[in-house]
Tab-separated table of C-alpha atoms in Angstrom:
chain	number	residue	atom	x	y	z
A	11	MET	CA	89.109	-43.762	14.219
A	12	ASN	CA	91.741	-41.101	14.760
A	13	ASN	CA	91.179	-37.393	15.422
A	14	MET	CA	92.046	-36.408	11.868
A	15	THR	CA	89.230	-38.579	10.488
A	16	ILE	CA	86.725	-37.154	12.989
A	17	ASN	CA	87.706	-33.606	12.090
A	18	SER	CA	87.371	-34.397	8.378
A	19	LEU	CA	83.846	-35.808	8.915
A	20	ALA	CA	82.828	-32.766	10.938
A	21	VAL	CA	83.990	-30.386	8.221
A	22	GLY	CA	82.168	-32.413	5.596
A	23	ILE	CA	78.925	-32.258	7.569
A	24	VAL	CA	79.252	-28.501	7.982
A	25	TYR	CA	79.728	-27.954	4.264
A	26	LYS	CA	76.811	-30.223	3.501
A	27	GLU	CA	74.539	-28.340	5.897
A	28	LYS	CA	75.736	-25.020	4.512
A	29	ALA	CA	75.002	-26.183	0.963
A	30	ARG	CA	71.491	-27.251	2.032
A	31	LEU	CA	70.921	-23.938	3.779
A	32	ASP	CA	72.200	-22.061	0.729
A	33	GLY	CA	69.793	-24.056	-1.439
A	34	LEU	CA	66.893	-23.205	0.842
A	35	ALA	CA	67.953	-19.537	0.884
A	36	MET	CA	68.000	-19.539	-2.918
A	37	GLN	CA	64.487	-21.039	-2.999
A	38	VAL	CA	63.356	-18.331	-0.591
A	39	ALA	CA	64.925	-15.659	-2.813
A	40	GLU	CA	63.270	-17.095	-5.909
A	41	ALA	CA	59.928	-17.323	-4.112
A	42	GLN	CA	60.348	-13.736	-2.900
A	43	TYR	CA	61.090	-12.618	-6.460
A	44	GLU	CA	57.977	-14.414	-7.687
A	45	VAL	CA	55.883	-12.820	-4.925
A	46	ASP	CA	57.256	-9.390	-5.847
A	47	GLN	CA	56.386	-9.977	-9.475
A	48	TYR	CA	52.810	-11.029	-8.697
A	49	GLN	CA	52.461	-8.154	-6.242
A	50	ALA	CA	53.470	-5.731	-8.999
A	51	ILE	CA	50.946	-7.390	-11.334
A	52	VAL	CA	48.205	-7.166	-8.667
A	53	ASP	CA	49.016	-3.480	-8.085
A	54	ALA	CA	48.874	-2.787	-11.825
A	55	GLU	CA	45.634	-4.738	-12.261
A	56	THR	CA	44.104	-2.955	-9.252
A	57	ALA	CA	44.951	0.441	-10.761
A	58	LYS	CA	43.578	-0.717	-14.096
A	59	SER	CA	40.408	-1.978	-12.412
A	60	ILE	CA	39.866	1.400	-10.741
A	61	GLN	CA	40.391	3.183	-14.049
A	62	PHE	CA	38.052	0.913	-16.002
A	63	ASN	CA	35.402	1.161	-13.282
A	64	ASP	CA	35.625	4.935	-13.660
A	65	TYR	CA	35.100	4.464	-17.400
A	66	LEU	CA	32.104	2.251	-16.645
A	67	THR	CA	30.611	4.845	-14.300
A	68	ALA	CA	30.993	7.555	-16.953
A	69	ALA	CA	29.510	5.274	-19.634
A	70	GLU	CA	26.566	4.462	-17.378
A	71	ALA	CA	25.960	8.172	-16.750
A	72	ASN	CA	26.072	8.853	-20.501
A	73	LYS	CA	23.679	5.984	-21.158
A	74	THR	CA	21.254	7.282	-18.525
A	75	ALA	CA	21.400	10.795	-19.996
A	76	ALA	CA	20.894	9.414	-23.519
A	77	LEU	CA	17.898	7.374	-22.331
A	78	THR	CA	16.414	10.483	-20.711
A	79	ASN	CA	16.868	12.383	-23.974
A	80	LEU	CA	15.310	9.522	-25.942
A	81	ASN	CA	12.270	9.374	-23.662
A	82	LEU	CA	11.921	13.147	-23.909
A	83	ALA	CA	12.141	12.989	-27.702
A	84	ILE	CA	9.504	10.233	-27.763
A	85	ASP	CA	7.207	12.328	-25.551
A	86	ILE	CA	7.721	15.362	-27.786
A	87	ASP	CA	7.038	13.272	-30.874
A	88	SER	CA	3.851	11.939	-29.286
A	89	SER	CA	2.714	15.463	-28.389
A	90	VAL	CA	3.494	16.755	-31.869
A	91	ASN	CA	1.588	13.841	-33.412
A	92	ALA	CA	-1.422	14.636	-31.230
A	93	LEU	CA	-1.171	18.335	-32.122
A	94	CYS	CA	-0.808	17.488	-35.794
A	95	THR	CA	-3.939	15.340	-35.615
A	96	SER	CA	-5.838	18.098	-33.779
A	97	THR	CA	-4.847	20.797	-36.245
A	98	GLY	CA	-5.718	18.484	-39.127
A	99	VAL	CA	-9.193	17.882	-37.687
A	100	ALA	CA	-9.620	21.604	-36.935
A	101	LEU	CA	-8.540	22.504	-40.474
A	102	LYS	CA	-11.053	20.062	-41.915
A	103	GLN	CA	-13.832	21.357	-39.675
A	104	THR	CA	-13.126	25.022	-40.436
A	105	GLY	CA	-13.024	24.152	-44.140
A	106	ASN	CA	-16.445	22.496	-43.845
A	107	ALA	CA	-17.754	25.461	-41.835
A	108	THR	CA	-16.457	27.948	-44.422
A	109	ARG	CA	-18.075	26.034	-47.262
A	110	GLU	CA	-21.359	25.846	-45.324
A	111	ILE	CA	-21.261	29.581	-44.599
A	112	LYS	CA	-20.617	30.280	-48.282
A	113	ARG	CA	-23.556	28.084	-49.188
A	114	VAL	CA	-25.816	29.895	-46.722
A	115	SER	CA	-24.557	33.274	-47.975
A	116	GLY	CA	-25.390	32.264	-51.534
A	117	GLU	CA	-28.862	31.144	-50.508
A	118	MET	CA	-29.375	34.387	-48.571
A	119	ALA	CA	-28.322	36.442	-51.607
A	120	THR	CA	-30.774	34.479	-53.772
A	121	LEU	CA	-33.496	35.006	-51.146
A	122	ILE	CA	-32.860	38.760	-51.103
A	123	ASN	CA	-33.228	38.915	-54.866
A	124	LYS	CA	-36.515	37.084	-54.589
A	125	LEU	CA	-37.668	39.343	-51.731
A	126	ILE	CA	-36.775	42.495	-53.667
A	127	PHE	CA	-38.668	41.151	-56.665
A	128	THR	CA	-41.597	40.347	-54.371
A	129	VAL	CA	-41.492	43.834	-52.834
A	130	GLU	CA	-41.609	45.366	-56.300
A	131	LEU	CA	-44.632	43.240	-57.200
A	132	ILE	CA	-46.404	44.113	-53.948
A	133	ASP	CA	-45.580	47.785	-54.423
A	134	ARG	CA	-46.874	47.820	-57.999
A	135	PHE	CA	-49.982	45.939	-56.963
A	136	GLY	CA	-50.536	48.449	-54.149
A	137	GLN	CA	-50.162	51.351	-56.582
A	138	LEU	CA	-52.649	49.678	-58.898
A	139	VAL	CA	-55.117	49.201	-56.054
A	140	ASN	CA	-54.783	52.869	-55.081
A	141	LYS	CA	-55.477	53.969	-58.645
A	142	GLN	CA	-58.497	51.684	-58.836
A	143	LYS	CA	-59.723	53.097	-55.517
A	144	LEU	CA	-59.860	56.566	-57.091
A	145	SER	CA	-62.150	55.347	-59.840
A	146	ASN	CA	-63.989	52.670	-57.895
A	147	PRO	CA	-65.053	53.613	-54.373
A	148	LEU	CA	-66.300	50.077	-53.797
A	149	ILE	CA	-62.749	48.819	-53.273
A	150	PRO	CA	-62.502	48.311	-49.474
A	151	ASP	CA	-60.159	50.391	-47.414
A	152	THR	CA	-59.029	47.227	-45.646
A	153	LEU	CA	-57.463	46.063	-48.908
A	154	ILE	CA	-55.570	49.345	-49.155
A	155	SER	CA	-54.370	48.954	-45.576
A	156	PHE	CA	-53.431	45.320	-46.152
A	157	MET	CA	-51.387	46.197	-49.215
A	158	ALA	CA	-49.614	48.990	-47.355
A	159	LYS	CA	-48.824	46.623	-44.502
A	160	ALA	CA	-47.646	43.955	-46.941
A	161	THR	CA	-45.318	46.460	-48.564
A	162	ALA	CA	-43.910	47.517	-45.170
A	163	ASP	CA	-43.503	43.887	-44.072
A	164	ALA	CA	-41.736	43.008	-47.316
A	165	ASN	CA	-39.362	45.945	-46.908
A	166	ASN	CA	-38.684	44.864	-43.305
A	167	ALA	CA	-38.011	41.325	-44.519
A	168	VAL	CA	-35.531	42.680	-47.060
A	169	ALA	CA	-33.788	44.726	-44.355
A	170	LEU	CA	-33.611	41.762	-41.987
A	171	THR	CA	-32.330	39.524	-44.757
A	172	LEU	CA	-29.675	42.073	-45.684
A	173	THR	CA	-28.604	42.185	-42.024
A	174	ALA	CA	-28.463	38.374	-41.989
A	175	LEU	CA	-26.473	38.377	-45.230
A	176	GLN	CA	-24.051	40.887	-43.733
A	177	SER	CA	-23.633	38.608	-40.713
A	178	CYS	CA	-22.977	35.700	-43.080
A	179	TYR	CA	-20.250	37.674	-44.821
A	180	VAL	CA	-18.686	38.601	-41.464
A	181	ALA	CA	-18.869	34.960	-40.350
A	182	GLU	CA	-17.386	33.857	-43.673
A	183	ALA	CA	-14.508	36.326	-43.357
A	184	THR	CA	-13.890	35.195	-39.769
A	185	SER	CA	-14.038	31.549	-40.805
A	186	LEU	CA	-11.649	32.155	-43.682
A	187	ARG	CA	-9.244	33.938	-41.344
A	188	SER	CA	-9.477	31.097	-38.849
A	189	GLN	CA	-8.937	28.597	-41.640
A	190	GLN	CA	-5.818	30.450	-42.777
A	191	ILE	CA	-4.440	30.563	-39.219
A	192	ILE	CA	-5.184	26.877	-38.636
A	193	ALA	CA	-3.709	26.007	-42.047
A	194	LEU	CA	-0.528	27.892	-41.143
A	195	GLU	CA	-0.432	26.165	-37.755
A	196	ASN	CA	-0.988	22.798	-39.415
A	197	ASP	CA	1.852	23.461	-41.870
A	198	GLN	CA	4.194	24.445	-39.035
A	199	VAL	CA	3.230	21.431	-36.934
A	200	THR	CA	3.630	19.154	-39.955
A	201	THR	CA	7.077	20.644	-40.597
A	202	LEU	CA	7.984	20.106	-36.949
A	203	LYS	CA	6.751	16.516	-37.120
A	204	ARG	CA	8.823	15.947	-40.259
A	205	THR	CA	11.875	17.468	-38.562
A	206	ILE	CA	11.441	15.109	-35.611
A	207	GLU	CA	10.620	11.977	-37.565
A	208	GLN	CA	12.415	12.578	-40.874
A	209	GLN	CA	14.190	9.468	-42.091
A	210	ALA	CA	16.835	9.203	-44.778
A	211	MET	CA	16.866	6.554	-47.466
A	212	ALA	CA	18.682	3.350	-46.691
A	213	SER	CA	20.727	1.327	-49.108
A	214	GLY	CA	18.681	0.055	-52.024
A	215	SER	CA	16.437	3.158	-51.720
A	216	GLN	CA	14.453	1.577	-48.916
A	217	GLU	CA	13.083	4.171	-46.558
A	218	ILE	CA	14.175	4.121	-42.941
A	219	GLY	CA	11.181	3.381	-40.767
A	220	ALA	CA	10.049	0.497	-42.928
A	221	VAL	CA	10.032	-3.090	-41.760
A	222	ARG	CA	12.794	-5.274	-43.143
A	223	ASP	CA	13.098	-8.944	-42.197
A	224	GLY	CA	10.700	-8.396	-39.319
A	225	ASN	CA	12.805	-5.551	-37.837
A	226	PHE	CA	11.796	-1.904	-37.608
A	227	ILE	CA	14.541	0.184	-39.209
A	228	VAL	CA	15.120	3.572	-37.590
A	229	GLY	CA	18.163	5.697	-36.818
A	230	PHE	CA	20.927	3.329	-37.837
A	231	THR	CA	22.358	5.065	-40.881
A	232	PRO	CA	24.844	7.953	-40.878
A	233	ASN	CA	22.569	10.182	-42.985
A	234	CYS	CA	19.471	10.065	-40.772
A	235	THR	CA	18.413	13.666	-40.102
A	236	GLY	CA	15.325	13.189	-37.939
A	237	VAL	CA	15.723	14.335	-34.346
A	238	LEU	CA	14.085	11.192	-32.986
A	239	ALA	CA	16.295	8.931	-35.084
A	240	LEU	CA	19.438	10.821	-34.093
A	241	VAL	CA	18.547	10.729	-30.394
A	242	ARG	CA	17.771	7.022	-30.668
A	243	GLN	CA	21.077	6.503	-32.458
A	244	ALA	CA	22.882	8.409	-29.680
A	245	TYR	CA	21.239	6.145	-27.088
A	246	ASP	CA	22.209	3.026	-29.034
A	247	LYS	CA	25.815	4.216	-29.219
A	248	ALA	CA	25.816	5.076	-25.502
A	249	SER	CA	24.433	1.606	-24.733
A	250	GLU	CA	27.086	0.030	-26.928
A	251	LYS	CA	29.851	1.946	-25.141
A	252	TYR	CA	28.389	0.994	-21.758
A	253	ASN	CA	28.258	-2.681	-22.698
A	254	GLN	CA	31.841	-2.522	-23.947
A	255	ALA	CA	32.952	-0.779	-20.741
A	256	LEU	CA	31.143	-3.439	-18.693
A	257	THR	CA	32.857	-6.187	-20.671
A	258	ASN	CA	36.234	-4.512	-20.133
A	259	VAL	CA	35.598	-4.241	-16.380
A	260	ASN	CA	34.685	-7.924	-16.196
A	261	ILE	CA	37.860	-8.871	-18.089
A	262	VAL	CA	40.033	-6.691	-15.842
A	263	ASN	CA	38.358	-8.093	-12.730
A	264	GLN	CA	39.046	-11.622	-13.949
A	265	GLN	CA	42.687	-10.714	-14.591
A	266	LEU	CA	42.916	-9.130	-11.140
A	267	ALA	CA	41.357	-12.177	-9.504
A	268	TYR	CA	43.798	-14.462	-11.324
A	269	ALA	CA	46.760	-12.277	-10.272
A	270	GLN	CA	45.525	-12.210	-6.657
A	271	SER	CA	45.154	-15.982	-6.662
A	272	ALA	CA	48.659	-16.391	-8.101
A	273	LEU	CA	49.999	-13.928	-5.507
A	274	ALA	CA	48.346	-15.882	-2.712
A	275	THR	CA	49.869	-19.143	-3.997
A	276	ALA	CA	53.307	-17.561	-4.338
A	277	THR	CA	53.026	-16.024	-0.866
A	278	THR	CA	52.106	-19.410	0.569
A	279	SER	CA	55.148	-20.964	-1.113
A	280	LEU	CA	57.382	-18.151	0.185
A	281	ASN	CA	56.111	-18.622	3.719
A	282	SER	CA	56.738	-22.357	3.430
A	283	TYR	CA	60.304	-21.852	2.162
A	284	GLN	CA	61.008	-19.245	4.833
A	285	ALA	CA	59.730	-21.607	7.526
A	286	GLY	CA	61.850	-24.444	6.100
A	287	LEU	CA	64.947	-22.205	6.014
A	288	ALA	CA	64.352	-21.015	9.559
A	289	ALA	CA	63.929	-24.608	10.792
A	290	ALA	CA	67.012	-25.836	8.949
A	291	THR	CA	69.092	-22.932	10.225
A	292	ALA	CA	67.978	-23.587	13.813
A	293	ALA	CA	68.786	-27.280	13.443
A	294	ALA	CA	72.194	-26.516	12.012
A	295	TYR	CA	73.119	-24.231	14.929
A	296	ALA	CA	71.785	-26.766	17.394
A	297	ALA	CA	73.991	-29.462	15.919
């Protein structure tokens, strides 16, 4: 083999090695481009994950606040119900007491009439006895004294009964006043209870708060005006937003995990191509 043939073979080998090295360099460049792309995706997904986690934190705080408000509204409703029951019982009792006092007052008035009539009879009988005493000395003085004492006792009984009747009227006026105050309080508490628990009418004129298909219906229509229903509706909406935010965070985390996995695979491929290029380049220089 002459020198020209050897030189031609050497040049051919060099071009072949250069072509192989260029191919490896292109694979490295493509792998680097892919790594850069996945790195950009991972960076974007990381930023998105941080943002959506912030949304989740805010939604959780809103849900907690809404739950606190709901529990407070339930406690208030329970207290108002207890107060409404108490005022209702008190109103009934004062009504019974007022009627009983009126009955006693009526009986006392009737008794006074009877006592006054009795006093008049005793007085007339005493006057008759005194007249008879003038014409008949045999009538005992003890009878005169007894009649005088009976008249005095009857008058005292009338006075005491009048005092008792006056006390009945005072008690009746006080009871009526108390009944009016308790009635006003009961009306106000009932109004407050209605404001808290008021429910609008659902479709088909079915009242909210009824049971439909085994479910208790409360606070799920736009025209509910009760405080409890509105607070419950606010909590339900806050829970819905929290659940949606949690779902979004899980989706973003899955996307981020997929992008990180793809980045790791692409990085591994890049490292492999870079190692192959480095080895081939070293071999080519050594040859």
